[in-house]
Amino acid sequence: IPDDHWLMEAQNAMDDNFPKGEDDDAQIVNIIWGVDGLDKDTIDDRWDPDDAGEIVWDNKFNPASSSSQLRFKSICQLLKSDSYANLVLDRNVKCFIGDFEEFITKEKSGTFPVPENQFVTSITEFLANDQYGAEYRNDDMIGLLDGRIYYIFFRVVGKGDRGPKSTLEPRWEKWEDLVDSLNSNSGVGLNNAFHTSVWWAWYPTETAIVSDAIQGMLIACSISFLILVVTTHNVILAFYAIICIAGIVTSVMSIVYFNGWDFGTAESIAVVILIGFSVDYIVHICHAYVESHHRSKFERTRDALAKMAISIVGGAITTFGDGCMLFFTTFIFFQKFAWIVTSTIVFALIWSLVFFPALLFVVGPQGQTGDVRVFLKKVYKKYQDYKVSKQAAK
């Protein structure tokens, strides 16, 4: 939604004039120990969100040893230190080990770290205590079941919120480096941690959308080339047309760049659609060029423009007008779409009625040059001659 919309003005006023909570402009990142992966081969229904597969537990995970308890404490202190101030917001790290130590030393008058054979019992008592362990119990931050601790995670309030791929990718890499550093400096049993976040789920999704958009453009251009070859019967003409289509797409992408937009979801969807708009006007000129009864490239090009230019301009005006209506919508997605549609029409007109005819004037195919039918006839004749010579040899 644009910043001048009343809803955004209210949101901005709240952000600027009222104190912020820990989750505002922040990203919740969980650092998890005890999970080795997810077995997706057990999924029966991929469309069922509750059927995500079976968790593969890390059998080497051992939080009970004295060294593991001390390592948890040092990791918690490290995350709260200045070393990771660029990632952690206001040293906001929720890790059980500090409260657990206080519970053992003050509530139980014991020593920390607790003996390994007493760790599970102590954790059970800690989680049952409303003063020290209620938050960890309610948020399932310690996976205690049937006398075994399956997992433990720390909750970190990180800097930054959801953004496009260009924003999330470097932040994700920093968290990857952080967790890799923690693993490399931990012993067996605590060296298989990983991090999760709601925003990380969007990062590969947007990466896939962008990748699929590029793949879609390549497929669309390839199919367009084949269709142009079939409809015009001229491979040279089809090649020139694809050059112009690529020029239209590149020109529209320059609008996206100069507007300062990241190549995100809206742009990825629109860029595949614009291939269709790009082909439309070019193919009309190609068809008229081929159907012209003249033989010279100059006469053919002039004939194609005389027959099709007025129709192309008329179609462009109506489509351009339709795209302009989207400028008056509220959502930014539709406004971006309006920019892409209208700029596609403008550039398609320029490339199809200026550059493409100029290219045909200079190096357009004449006579039977580039005609695939002539080539196929020659191939067929060669094949027939080969069959005759083979039969004669017998």
Tab-separated table of C-alpha atoms in Angstrom:
chain	number	residue	atom	x	y	z
A	1	ILE	CA	0.000	0.000	0.000
A	2	PRO	CA	1.432	3.476	-0.816
A	3	ASP	CA	2.753	5.635	2.053
A	4	ASP	CA	0.089	8.316	1.429
A	5	HIS	CA	-2.751	5.820	2.001
A	6	TRP	CA	-4.625	6.454	5.268
A	7	LEU	CA	-3.837	2.966	6.555
A	8	MET	CA	-0.100	3.429	6.004
A	9	GLU	CA	-0.233	6.932	7.487
A	10	ALA	CA	-1.771	5.452	10.653
A	11	GLN	CA	0.853	2.693	10.744
A	12	ASN	CA	3.700	5.157	10.223
A	13	ALA	CA	2.298	7.426	12.947
A	14	MET	CA	2.254	4.480	15.367
A	15	ASP	CA	5.819	3.536	14.415
A	16	ASP	CA	7.169	7.076	14.719
A	17	ASN	CA	5.273	8.369	17.761
A	18	PHE	CA	4.877	5.353	20.048
A	19	PRO	CA	7.462	3.136	21.764
A	20	LYS	CA	8.230	-0.067	19.901
A	21	GLY	CA	8.080	-3.585	21.268
A	22	GLU	CA	10.769	-6.201	20.850
A	23	ASP	CA	9.085	-7.696	17.776
A	24	ASP	CA	8.688	-4.422	15.836
A	25	ASP	CA	11.189	-4.048	12.998
A	26	ALA	CA	12.641	-7.342	14.196
A	27	GLN	CA	13.066	-10.892	13.040
A	28	ILE	CA	12.638	-13.859	15.367
A	29	VAL	CA	15.381	-16.447	14.767
A	30	ASN	CA	15.468	-19.780	16.574
A	31	ILE	CA	18.745	-21.684	17.005
A	32	ILE	CA	17.881	-25.348	17.409
A	33	TRP	CA	19.802	-28.369	18.686
A	34	GLY	CA	18.644	-31.989	18.580
A	35	VAL	CA	17.070	-32.211	15.125
A	36	ASP	CA	18.995	-33.892	12.299
A	37	GLY	CA	16.514	-33.318	9.509
A	38	LEU	CA	13.071	-34.090	8.133
A	39	ASP	CA	12.150	-37.336	6.385
A	40	LYS	CA	9.822	-36.238	3.580
A	41	ASP	CA	9.539	-39.740	2.131
A	42	THR	CA	6.876	-40.433	4.747
A	43	ILE	CA	4.545	-37.726	3.406
A	44	ASP	CA	1.241	-39.249	2.268
A	45	ASP	CA	-0.525	-36.066	1.135
A	46	ARG	CA	1.716	-33.220	-0.005
A	47	TRP	CA	-1.254	-30.820	0.084
A	48	ASP	CA	-1.929	-31.499	3.763
A	49	PRO	CA	-0.068	-28.823	5.800
A	50	ASP	CA	-0.107	-31.081	8.851
A	51	ASP	CA	1.618	-33.887	6.952
A	52	ALA	CA	5.106	-32.369	6.752
A	53	GLY	CA	7.032	-35.607	7.209
A	54	GLU	CA	8.749	-37.187	10.183
A	55	ILE	CA	11.414	-35.480	12.269
A	56	VAL	CA	14.794	-37.203	12.263
A	57	TRP	CA	16.289	-36.739	15.722
A	58	ASP	CA	19.984	-36.178	16.295
A	59	ASN	CA	21.045	-39.240	18.279
A	60	LYS	CA	24.349	-37.575	19.171
A	61	PHE	CA	22.620	-34.650	20.859
A	62	ASN	CA	23.586	-34.673	24.543
A	63	PRO	CA	22.603	-31.578	26.536
A	64	ALA	CA	23.084	-33.302	29.903
A	65	SER	CA	26.874	-33.391	30.123
A	66	SER	CA	28.678	-30.745	32.153
A	67	SER	CA	30.536	-29.556	29.062
A	68	SER	CA	27.234	-29.154	27.152
A	69	GLN	CA	25.684	-27.120	29.984
A	70	LEU	CA	28.710	-24.836	30.086
A	71	ARG	CA	28.711	-24.567	26.308
A	72	PHE	CA	25.039	-23.534	26.326
A	73	LYS	CA	25.928	-20.834	28.862
A	74	SER	CA	28.844	-19.544	26.797
A	75	ILE	CA	26.711	-19.489	23.608
A	76	CYS	CA	24.012	-17.519	25.406
A	77	GLN	CA	26.586	-15.002	26.668
A	78	LEU	CA	28.173	-14.783	23.235
A	79	LEU	CA	24.848	-14.001	21.528
A	80	LYS	CA	24.226	-11.219	24.053
A	81	SER	CA	27.689	-9.748	23.614
A	82	ASP	CA	28.859	-6.959	21.314
A	83	SER	CA	30.286	-9.559	18.908
A	84	TYR	CA	26.862	-10.035	17.327
A	85	ALA	CA	25.365	-6.606	17.957
A	86	ASN	CA	24.927	-6.216	14.186
A	87	LEU	CA	22.539	-9.203	14.156
A	88	VAL	CA	20.925	-9.330	17.614
A	89	LEU	CA	18.518	-6.550	18.568
A	90	ASP	CA	19.288	-5.019	21.992
A	91	ARG	CA	20.937	-8.253	23.244
A	92	ASN	CA	17.478	-9.826	23.234
A	93	VAL	CA	18.190	-13.550	23.519
A	94	LYS	CA	15.923	-16.002	25.305
A	95	CYS	CA	17.937	-19.019	26.414
A	96	PHE	CA	16.934	-21.341	29.217
A	97	ILE	CA	20.414	-21.903	30.616
A	98	GLY	CA	20.620	-18.648	32.598
A	99	ASP	CA	17.287	-19.164	34.327
A	100	PHE	CA	18.097	-22.843	34.793
A	101	GLU	CA	21.364	-21.998	36.562
A	102	GLU	CA	19.569	-19.519	38.799
A	103	PHE	CA	16.878	-22.089	39.569
A	104	ILE	CA	19.475	-24.718	40.552
A	105	THR	CA	21.660	-22.406	42.646
A	106	LYS	CA	18.953	-20.304	44.346
A	107	GLU	CA	15.801	-22.402	44.377
A	108	LYS	CA	17.465	-25.770	44.868
A	109	SER	CA	20.649	-24.572	46.594
A	110	GLY	CA	22.601	-26.823	44.233
A	111	THR	CA	25.624	-26.378	42.025
A	112	PHE	CA	25.882	-25.670	38.327
A	113	PRO	CA	26.461	-27.535	36.099
A	114	VAL	CA	24.307	-30.306	37.538
A	115	PRO	CA	25.554	-33.920	37.343
A	116	GLU	CA	24.676	-35.595	34.053
A	117	ASN	CA	22.544	-38.290	35.710
A	118	GLN	CA	20.434	-35.592	37.414
A	119	PHE	CA	20.001	-33.280	34.421
A	120	VAL	CA	16.676	-34.608	33.099
A	121	THR	CA	15.160	-34.620	36.593
A	122	SER	CA	16.379	-31.065	37.183
A	123	ILE	CA	14.999	-29.894	33.819
A	124	THR	CA	11.647	-31.486	34.648
A	125	GLU	CA	11.490	-29.595	37.922
A	126	PHE	CA	12.668	-26.406	36.233
A	127	LEU	CA	9.902	-26.538	33.630
A	128	ALA	CA	7.292	-27.250	36.292
A	129	ASN	CA	8.337	-24.148	38.234
A	130	ASP	CA	6.133	-21.208	37.232
A	131	GLN	CA	8.661	-18.595	38.323
A	132	TYR	CA	11.619	-19.860	36.305
A	133	GLY	CA	10.407	-22.296	33.662
A	134	ALA	CA	6.870	-21.262	32.661
A	135	GLU	CA	7.911	-19.395	29.513
A	136	TYR	CA	10.101	-22.241	28.268
A	137	ARG	CA	7.344	-24.743	29.052
A	138	ASN	CA	4.615	-22.728	27.319
A	139	ASP	CA	6.735	-22.058	24.216
A	140	ASP	CA	8.028	-25.657	24.027
A	141	MET	CA	11.607	-24.426	23.993
A	142	ILE	CA	12.787	-27.657	25.605
A	143	GLY	CA	11.529	-30.872	24.033
A	144	LEU	CA	11.185	-33.084	27.111
A	145	LEU	CA	9.188	-36.288	26.549
A	146	ASP	CA	9.223	-39.638	28.329
A	147	GLY	CA	12.362	-38.840	30.261
A	148	ARG	CA	14.342	-37.731	27.184
A	149	ILE	CA	15.253	-34.273	25.925
A	150	TYR	CA	14.794	-34.402	22.168
A	151	TYR	CA	15.573	-30.785	21.316
A	152	ILE	CA	16.415	-27.369	22.765
A	153	PHE	CA	16.262	-24.007	21.048
A	154	PHE	CA	17.270	-20.432	21.840
A	155	ARG	CA	15.044	-17.595	20.650
A	156	VAL	CA	16.890	-14.577	19.327
A	157	VAL	CA	15.323	-11.260	18.342
A	158	GLY	CA	17.333	-10.285	15.305
A	159	LYS	CA	17.602	-6.968	13.524
A	160	GLY	CA	15.571	-6.392	10.381
A	161	ASP	CA	12.164	-7.515	9.200
A	162	ARG	CA	10.850	-9.169	6.074
A	163	GLY	CA	12.251	-7.819	2.847
A	164	PRO	CA	12.939	-8.869	-0.745
A	165	LYS	CA	15.495	-11.491	-1.689
A	166	SER	CA	18.243	-8.880	-2.039
A	167	THR	CA	17.716	-7.958	1.642
A	168	LEU	CA	17.138	-11.416	3.075
A	169	GLU	CA	20.008	-13.186	1.328
A	170	PRO	CA	22.938	-11.320	2.949
A	171	ARG	CA	21.182	-11.481	6.331
A	172	TRP	CA	20.638	-15.233	5.969
A	173	GLU	CA	24.309	-15.690	5.085
A	174	LYS	CA	25.344	-13.829	8.262
A	175	TRP	CA	23.181	-16.125	10.390
A	176	GLU	CA	24.621	-19.114	8.556
A	177	ASP	CA	28.131	-17.935	9.424
A	178	LEU	CA	27.113	-17.393	13.048
A	179	VAL	CA	25.660	-20.892	13.476
A	180	ASP	CA	28.571	-22.480	11.586
A	181	SER	CA	30.915	-20.747	14.019
A	182	LEU	CA	28.933	-22.052	16.993
A	183	ASN	CA	29.029	-25.594	15.618
A	184	SER	CA	32.735	-25.537	14.826
A	185	ASN	CA	33.550	-24.442	18.385
A	186	SER	CA	31.253	-26.984	20.048
A	187	GLY	CA	31.961	-30.587	20.858
A	188	VAL	CA	30.108	-33.677	19.704
A	189	GLY	CA	26.512	-33.461	20.874
A	190	LEU	CA	26.150	-29.712	20.301
A	191	ASN	CA	27.802	-29.297	16.912
A	192	ASN	CA	24.724	-29.866	14.743
A	193	ALA	CA	22.693	-26.712	15.405
A	194	PHE	CA	20.760	-24.844	12.736
A	195	HIS	CA	18.623	-21.706	12.615
A	196	THR	CA	15.044	-21.105	11.527
A	197	SER	CA	12.861	-18.063	10.962
A	198	VAL	CA	9.500	-17.305	9.380
A	199	TRP	CA	11.237	-14.998	6.913
A	200	TRP	CA	13.669	-17.716	5.828
A	201	ALA	CA	10.679	-19.621	4.440
A	202	TRP	CA	10.004	-16.681	2.111
A	203	TYR	CA	13.617	-16.416	0.944
A	204	PRO	CA	13.732	-19.720	-1.060
A	205	THR	CA	10.175	-19.080	-2.258
A	206	GLU	CA	11.126	-15.758	-3.808
A	207	THR	CA	14.357	-17.259	-5.134
A	208	ALA	CA	12.313	-19.960	-6.863
A	209	ILE	CA	9.845	-17.394	-8.245
A	210	VAL	CA	12.640	-15.299	-9.756
A	211	SER	CA	14.381	-18.397	-11.134
A	212	ASP	CA	11.111	-19.652	-12.627
A	213	ALA	CA	10.456	-16.233	-14.155
A	214	ILE	CA	13.815	-16.298	-15.949
A	215	GLN	CA	13.194	-19.884	-17.013
A	216	GLY	CA	9.713	-18.896	-18.190
A	217	MET	CA	11.137	-16.074	-20.307
A	218	LEU	CA	13.633	-18.424	-21.948
A	219	ILE	CA	10.928	-21.013	-22.647
A	220	ALA	CA	8.542	-18.349	-23.972
A	221	CYS	CA	11.212	-16.935	-26.292
A	222	SER	CA	12.123	-20.420	-27.532
A	223	ILE	CA	8.498	-21.330	-28.221
A	224	SER	CA	7.952	-17.937	-29.859
A	225	PHE	CA	10.895	-18.597	-32.159
A	226	LEU	CA	9.493	-21.995	-33.193
A	227	ILE	CA	6.024	-20.541	-33.780
A	228	LEU	CA	7.478	-17.704	-35.853
A	229	VAL	CA	9.444	-20.198	-37.943
A	230	VAL	CA	6.278	-22.242	-38.532
A	231	THR	CA	4.062	-19.251	-39.328
A	232	THR	CA	6.532	-17.243	-41.434
A	233	HIS	CA	8.468	-20.222	-42.860
A	234	ASN	CA	11.562	-18.050	-42.569
A	235	VAL	CA	14.241	-18.728	-39.973
A	236	ILE	CA	16.030	-15.408	-40.577
A	237	LEU	CA	12.852	-13.430	-40.028
A	238	ALA	CA	12.132	-15.396	-36.869
A	239	PHE	CA	15.664	-14.712	-35.591
A	240	TYR	CA	15.271	-10.958	-36.180
A	241	ALA	CA	11.916	-11.045	-34.399
A	242	ILE	CA	13.421	-12.748	-31.325
A	243	ILE	CA	16.136	-10.070	-31.200
A	244	CYS	CA	13.413	-7.417	-31.081
A	245	ILE	CA	11.418	-9.325	-28.450
A	246	ALA	CA	14.556	-9.583	-26.302
A	247	GLY	CA	15.043	-5.842	-26.806
A	248	ILE	CA	11.500	-5.125	-25.620
A	249	VAL	CA	11.958	-7.265	-22.497
A	250	THR	CA	15.313	-5.611	-21.731
A	251	SER	CA	13.802	-2.152	-22.168
A	252	VAL	CA	10.938	-2.936	-19.793
A	253	MET	CA	13.369	-4.376	-17.237
A	254	SER	CA	15.238	-1.065	-17.371
A	255	ILE	CA	12.020	0.615	-16.175
A	256	VAL	CA	11.936	-1.803	-13.236
A	257	TYR	CA	15.565	-0.950	-12.444
A	258	PHE	CA	15.219	2.834	-12.724
A	259	ASN	CA	12.113	2.751	-10.514
A	260	GLY	CA	14.277	1.161	-7.831
A	261	TRP	CA	12.212	-2.022	-7.612
A	262	ASP	CA	13.701	-5.310	-6.559
A	263	PHE	CA	13.013	-8.214	-8.891
A	264	GLY	CA	10.406	-9.739	-6.594
A	265	THR	CA	7.083	-11.543	-6.857
A	266	ALA	CA	5.123	-8.870	-8.756
A	267	GLU	CA	7.922	-8.308	-11.248
A	268	SER	CA	8.442	-12.057	-11.740
A	269	ILE	CA	4.781	-12.616	-12.570
A	270	ALA	CA	4.547	-9.623	-14.880
A	271	VAL	CA	7.753	-10.298	-16.783
A	272	VAL	CA	6.489	-13.633	-18.111
A	273	ILE	CA	3.219	-12.050	-19.223
A	274	LEU	CA	4.988	-9.258	-21.097
A	275	ILE	CA	6.518	-11.819	-23.496
A	276	GLY	CA	3.039	-12.240	-24.983
A	277	PHE	CA	2.649	-8.494	-25.479
A	278	SER	CA	6.132	-8.319	-26.993
A	279	VAL	CA	5.449	-11.024	-29.586
A	280	ASP	CA	2.064	-9.663	-30.648
A	281	TYR	CA	3.114	-6.656	-32.714
A	282	ILE	CA	6.286	-8.210	-34.141
A	283	VAL	CA	4.455	-11.259	-35.488
A	284	HIS	CA	1.986	-9.042	-37.397
A	285	ILE	CA	4.855	-7.299	-39.210
A	286	CYS	CA	6.533	-10.643	-39.892
A	287	HIS	CA	3.374	-12.155	-41.350
A	288	ALA	CA	2.693	-9.135	-43.573
A	289	TYR	CA	6.349	-9.141	-44.719
A	290	VAL	CA	6.134	-12.803	-45.743
A	291	GLU	CA	2.736	-12.434	-47.431
A	292	SER	CA	3.864	-9.455	-49.500
A	293	HIS	CA	3.939	-10.189	-53.268
A	294	HIS	CA	7.044	-8.014	-53.661
A	295	ARG	CA	10.508	-9.595	-53.766
A	296	SER	CA	12.822	-6.806	-52.545
A	297	LYS	CA	13.255	-6.229	-48.826
A	298	PHE	CA	12.455	-2.522	-49.181
A	299	GLU	CA	9.137	-3.101	-50.945
A	300	ARG	CA	8.186	-5.914	-48.587
A	301	THR	CA	8.865	-3.820	-45.488
A	302	ARG	CA	6.934	-0.846	-46.847
A	303	ASP	CA	4.067	-3.138	-47.778
A	304	ALA	CA	4.031	-4.674	-44.265
A	305	LEU	CA	3.953	-1.255	-42.604
A	306	ALA	CA	1.221	0.012	-44.916
A	307	LYS	CA	-0.992	-2.972	-44.130
A	308	MET	CA	-0.367	-3.502	-40.413
A	309	ALA	CA	0.910	-0.282	-38.800
A	310	ILE	CA	-2.516	1.303	-38.303
A	311	SER	CA	-3.930	-1.890	-36.760
A	312	ILE	CA	-0.941	-2.248	-34.440
A	313	VAL	CA	-1.223	1.365	-33.267
A	314	GLY	CA	-4.954	0.970	-32.704
A	315	GLY	CA	-4.457	-2.173	-30.642
A	316	ALA	CA	-1.654	-0.510	-28.683
A	317	ILE	CA	-3.853	2.465	-27.780
A	318	THR	CA	-6.618	0.273	-26.330
A	319	THR	CA	-4.182	-1.920	-24.380
A	320	PHE	CA	-2.282	1.130	-23.135
A	321	GLY	CA	-5.555	2.655	-21.937
A	322	ASP	CA	-6.438	-0.548	-20.099
A	323	GLY	CA	-3.048	-0.545	-18.374
A	324	CYS	CA	-3.443	3.095	-17.338
A	325	MET	CA	-6.535	2.199	-15.308
A	326	LEU	CA	-4.321	0.199	-12.952
A	327	PHE	CA	-2.431	3.353	-11.964
A	328	PHE	CA	-5.483	4.449	-9.952
A	329	THR	CA	-5.600	1.299	-7.814
A	330	THR	CA	-4.527	1.213	-4.171
A	331	PHE	CA	-2.250	-1.790	-4.044
A	332	ILE	CA	1.338	-1.289	-5.163
A	333	PHE	CA	1.274	-4.667	-6.929
A	334	PHE	CA	-1.296	-3.388	-9.442
A	335	GLN	CA	0.510	-0.065	-9.823
A	336	LYS	CA	3.702	-1.945	-10.687
A	337	PHE	CA	1.725	-4.052	-13.123
A	338	ALA	CA	0.418	-0.844	-14.713
A	339	TRP	CA	3.977	0.405	-15.213
A	340	ILE	CA	5.048	-2.875	-16.772
A	341	VAL	CA	2.025	-3.168	-19.097
A	342	THR	CA	2.133	0.421	-20.340
A	343	SER	CA	5.915	0.455	-20.774
A	344	THR	CA	5.702	-2.858	-22.630
A	345	ILE	CA	3.197	-1.364	-25.075
A	346	VAL	CA	5.347	1.737	-25.637
A	347	PHE	CA	8.558	-0.215	-26.172
A	348	ALA	CA	6.782	-2.843	-28.295
A	349	LEU	CA	5.568	-0.050	-30.597
A	350	ILE	CA	9.055	1.454	-30.855
A	351	TRP	CA	10.765	-1.870	-31.537
A	352	SER	CA	8.102	-3.214	-33.922
A	353	LEU	CA	7.446	-0.043	-35.927
A	354	VAL	CA	10.903	1.596	-35.821
A	355	PHE	CA	13.769	-0.790	-35.139
A	356	PHE	CA	12.320	-3.944	-36.715
A	357	PRO	CA	11.337	-2.267	-40.036
A	358	ALA	CA	14.743	-0.540	-40.145
A	359	LEU	CA	16.396	-3.929	-39.649
A	360	LEU	CA	14.312	-5.416	-42.469
A	361	PHE	CA	15.127	-2.462	-44.734
A	362	VAL	CA	18.854	-3.164	-44.296
A	363	VAL	CA	19.217	-6.941	-43.930
A	364	GLY	CA	15.715	-8.346	-44.460
A	365	PRO	CA	15.490	-11.694	-46.296
A	366	GLN	CA	14.686	-11.451	-49.998
A	367	GLY	CA	13.255	-14.020	-52.339
A	368	GLN	CA	13.718	-17.502	-50.899
A	369	THR	CA	16.505	-16.539	-48.495
A	370	GLY	CA	15.913	-18.147	-45.119
A	371	ASP	CA	12.823	-20.027	-46.329
A	372	VAL	CA	12.701	-23.314	-44.402
A	373	ARG	CA	10.467	-24.852	-47.080
A	374	VAL	CA	13.240	-24.503	-49.655
A	375	PHE	CA	15.699	-26.064	-47.224
A	376	LEU	CA	13.345	-28.957	-46.462
A	377	LYS	CA	12.754	-29.530	-50.190
A	378	LYS	CA	16.499	-29.713	-50.766
A	379	VAL	CA	16.902	-32.126	-47.882
A	380	TYR	CA	14.079	-34.282	-49.237
A	381	LYS	CA	15.596	-34.213	-52.736
A	382	LYS	CA	18.969	-35.258	-51.327
A	383	TYR	CA	17.251	-38.106	-49.512
A	384	GLN	CA	15.472	-39.230	-52.690
A	385	ASP	CA	18.728	-39.077	-54.675
A	386	TYR	CA	20.410	-41.152	-51.976
A	387	LYS	CA	17.660	-43.776	-52.159
A	388	VAL	CA	17.911	-43.919	-55.963
A	389	SER	CA	21.702	-44.255	-55.889
A	390	LYS	CA	21.463	-46.969	-53.248
A	391	GLN	CA	18.945	-48.943	-55.295
A	392	ALA	CA	21.093	-48.507	-58.421
A	393	ALA	CA	24.106	-49.868	-56.549
A	394	LYS	CA	22.175	-53.037	-55.718
